[in-house]
CSV table of C-alpha atoms and ligand atoms in Angstrom, one decimal:
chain,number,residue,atom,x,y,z
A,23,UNK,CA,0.0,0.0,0.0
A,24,UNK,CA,1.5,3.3,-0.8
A,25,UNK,CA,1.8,6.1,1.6
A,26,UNK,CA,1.3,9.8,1.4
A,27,UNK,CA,1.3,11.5,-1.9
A,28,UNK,CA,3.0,10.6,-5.8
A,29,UNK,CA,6.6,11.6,-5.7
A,30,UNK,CA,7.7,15.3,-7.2
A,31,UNK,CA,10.7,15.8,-9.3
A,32,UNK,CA,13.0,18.8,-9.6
A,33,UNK,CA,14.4,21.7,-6.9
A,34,UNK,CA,11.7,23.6,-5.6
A,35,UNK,CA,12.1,27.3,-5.5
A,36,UNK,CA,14.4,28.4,-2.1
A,37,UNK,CA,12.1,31.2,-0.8
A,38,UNK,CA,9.1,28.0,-0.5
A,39,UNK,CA,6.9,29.6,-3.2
A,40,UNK,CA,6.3,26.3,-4.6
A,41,UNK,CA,5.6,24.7,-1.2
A,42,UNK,CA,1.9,24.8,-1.1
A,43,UNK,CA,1.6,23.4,-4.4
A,44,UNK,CA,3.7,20.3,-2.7
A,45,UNK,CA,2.9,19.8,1.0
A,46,UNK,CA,5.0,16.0,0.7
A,47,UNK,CA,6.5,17.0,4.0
A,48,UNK,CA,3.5,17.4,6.0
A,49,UNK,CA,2.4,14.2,5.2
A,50,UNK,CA,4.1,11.3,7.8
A,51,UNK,CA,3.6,8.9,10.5
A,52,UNK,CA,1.4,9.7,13.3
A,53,UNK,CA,3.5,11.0,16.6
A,54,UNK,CA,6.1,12.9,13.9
A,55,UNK,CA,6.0,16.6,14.9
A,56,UNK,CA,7.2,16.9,18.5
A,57,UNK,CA,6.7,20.1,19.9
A,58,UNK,CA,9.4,21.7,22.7
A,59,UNK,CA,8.1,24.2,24.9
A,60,UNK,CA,8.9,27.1,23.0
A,61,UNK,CA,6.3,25.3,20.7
A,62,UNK,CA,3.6,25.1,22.9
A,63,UNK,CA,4.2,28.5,24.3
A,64,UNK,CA,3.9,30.2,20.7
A,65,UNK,CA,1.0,27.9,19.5
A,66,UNK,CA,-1.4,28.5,22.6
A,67,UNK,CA,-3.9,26.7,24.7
A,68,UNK,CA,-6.7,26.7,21.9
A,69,UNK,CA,-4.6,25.1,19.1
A,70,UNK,CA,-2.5,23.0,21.6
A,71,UNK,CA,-6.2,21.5,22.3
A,72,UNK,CA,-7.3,21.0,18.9
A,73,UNK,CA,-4.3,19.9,17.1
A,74,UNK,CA,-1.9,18.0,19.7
A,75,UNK,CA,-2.0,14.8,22.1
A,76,UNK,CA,0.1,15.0,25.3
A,77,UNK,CA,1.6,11.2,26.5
A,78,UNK,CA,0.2,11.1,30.0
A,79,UNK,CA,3.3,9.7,31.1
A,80,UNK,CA,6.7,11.0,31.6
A,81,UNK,CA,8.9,12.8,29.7
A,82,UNK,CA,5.2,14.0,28.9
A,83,UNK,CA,5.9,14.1,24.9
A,84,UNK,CA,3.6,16.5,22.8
A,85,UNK,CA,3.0,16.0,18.9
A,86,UNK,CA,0.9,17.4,16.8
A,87,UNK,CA,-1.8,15.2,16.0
A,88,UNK,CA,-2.3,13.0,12.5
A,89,UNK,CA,-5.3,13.1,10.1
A,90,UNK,CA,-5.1,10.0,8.7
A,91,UNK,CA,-1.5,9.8,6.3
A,92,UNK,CA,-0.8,13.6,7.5
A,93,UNK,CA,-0.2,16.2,9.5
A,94,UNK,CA,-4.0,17.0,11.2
A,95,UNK,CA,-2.9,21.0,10.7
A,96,UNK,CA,-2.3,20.9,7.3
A,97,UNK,CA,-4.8,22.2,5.3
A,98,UNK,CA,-5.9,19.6,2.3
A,99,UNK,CA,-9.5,21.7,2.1
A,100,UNK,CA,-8.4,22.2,-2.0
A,101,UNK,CA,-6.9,19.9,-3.6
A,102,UNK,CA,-3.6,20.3,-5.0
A,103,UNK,CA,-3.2,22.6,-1.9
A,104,UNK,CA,-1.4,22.0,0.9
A,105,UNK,CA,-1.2,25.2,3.1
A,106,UNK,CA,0.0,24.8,6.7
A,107,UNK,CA,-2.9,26.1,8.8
A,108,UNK,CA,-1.3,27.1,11.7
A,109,UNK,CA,2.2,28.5,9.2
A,110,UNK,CA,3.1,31.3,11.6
A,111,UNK,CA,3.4,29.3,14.4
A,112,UNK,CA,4.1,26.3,13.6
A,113,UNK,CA,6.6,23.9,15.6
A,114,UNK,CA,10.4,24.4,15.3
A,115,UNK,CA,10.5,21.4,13.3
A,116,UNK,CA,8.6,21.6,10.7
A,117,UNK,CA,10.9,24.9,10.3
A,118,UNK,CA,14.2,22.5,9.8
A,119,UNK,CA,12.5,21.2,6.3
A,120,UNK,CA,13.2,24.3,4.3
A,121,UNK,CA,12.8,24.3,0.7
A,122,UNK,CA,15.1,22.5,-0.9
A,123,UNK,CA,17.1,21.2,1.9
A,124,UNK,CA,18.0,17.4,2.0
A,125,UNK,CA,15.2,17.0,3.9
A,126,UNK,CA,12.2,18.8,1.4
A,127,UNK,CA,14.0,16.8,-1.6
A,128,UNK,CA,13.7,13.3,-0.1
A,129,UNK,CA,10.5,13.9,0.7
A,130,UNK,CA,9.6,15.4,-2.8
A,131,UNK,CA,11.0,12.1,-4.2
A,132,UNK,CA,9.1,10.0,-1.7
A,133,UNK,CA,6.0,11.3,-1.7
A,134,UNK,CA,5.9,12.0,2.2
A,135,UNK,CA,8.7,12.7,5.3
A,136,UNK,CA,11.3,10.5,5.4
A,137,UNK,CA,14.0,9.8,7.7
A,138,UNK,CA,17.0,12.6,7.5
A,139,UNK,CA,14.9,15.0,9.7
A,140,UNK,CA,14.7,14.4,13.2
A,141,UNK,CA,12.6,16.4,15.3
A,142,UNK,CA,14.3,16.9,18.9
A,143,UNK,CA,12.0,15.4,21.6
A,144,UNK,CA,13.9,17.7,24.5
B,223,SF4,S1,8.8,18.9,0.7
B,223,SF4,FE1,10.0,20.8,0.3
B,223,SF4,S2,8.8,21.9,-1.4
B,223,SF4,FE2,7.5,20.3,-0.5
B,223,SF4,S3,6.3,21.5,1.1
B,223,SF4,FE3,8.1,20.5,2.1
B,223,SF4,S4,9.7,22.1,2.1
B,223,SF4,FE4,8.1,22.7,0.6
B,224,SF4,S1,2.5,21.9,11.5
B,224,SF4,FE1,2.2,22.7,9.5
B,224,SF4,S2,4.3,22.7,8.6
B,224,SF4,FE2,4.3,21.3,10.4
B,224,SF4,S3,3.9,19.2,9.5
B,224,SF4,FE3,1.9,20.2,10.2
B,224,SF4,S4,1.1,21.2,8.4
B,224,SF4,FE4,3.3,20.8,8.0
């Protein structure tokens, strides 16, 4: 069974212009976005409810929750567009995949997040 989205070719543009149009990167594995406290601070109480599950057990972990094969704050209300829904404060992160990093390109060519990011969990 394939996962996420069909696979983009080519560099997309470096100031994320063609980012919408691709949204590959928000689309992963449930528990993938960790956020830190900074995170939670900037996102607030309302979105912190709505969009993120706390482990009730320690270290207490945060993520932002899953809709189905991605990221339950991505927008997918269009298709063909993938706007983040919550860009301006979005978790520290999803702010390590910039637009044609290592990161954005593998998961341009797989279709969803793959493995060279890791989020830090502390
Ligand atoms: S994979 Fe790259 S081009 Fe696609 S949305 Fe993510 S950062 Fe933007
Ligand atoms: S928070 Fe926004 S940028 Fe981060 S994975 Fe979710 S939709 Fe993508």
């Amino acid at each position: 069974m394939t996962f996420g989205l069909p696979p983009l070719e080519g560099v997309p543009a470096a100031d994320g212009s063609d980012c919408v149009a691709c949204g590959r990167c928000c689309h992963h594995q449930p528990e993938t976005v960790t956020l830190l406290e900074a995170d939670e601070i900037r996102m607030g109480e309302p979105l912190l409810t709505r969009l993120t599950v706390l482990h009730d057990r320690p270290p207490f972990f945060r993520f932002v929750k899953n809709d189905g094969e991605a990221c339950a704050a991505l927008d997918r209300s269009v298709a063909g567009n993938y706007p983040c829904s919550i860009y301006e404060v979005r978790p520290a992160g999803c702010r390590e995949v910039d637009a044609g990093s290592p990161a954005c390109l593998e998961a341009r060519s797989l279709g969803h997040l793959g493995t060279s990011v890791d989020f830090k969990r502390v």
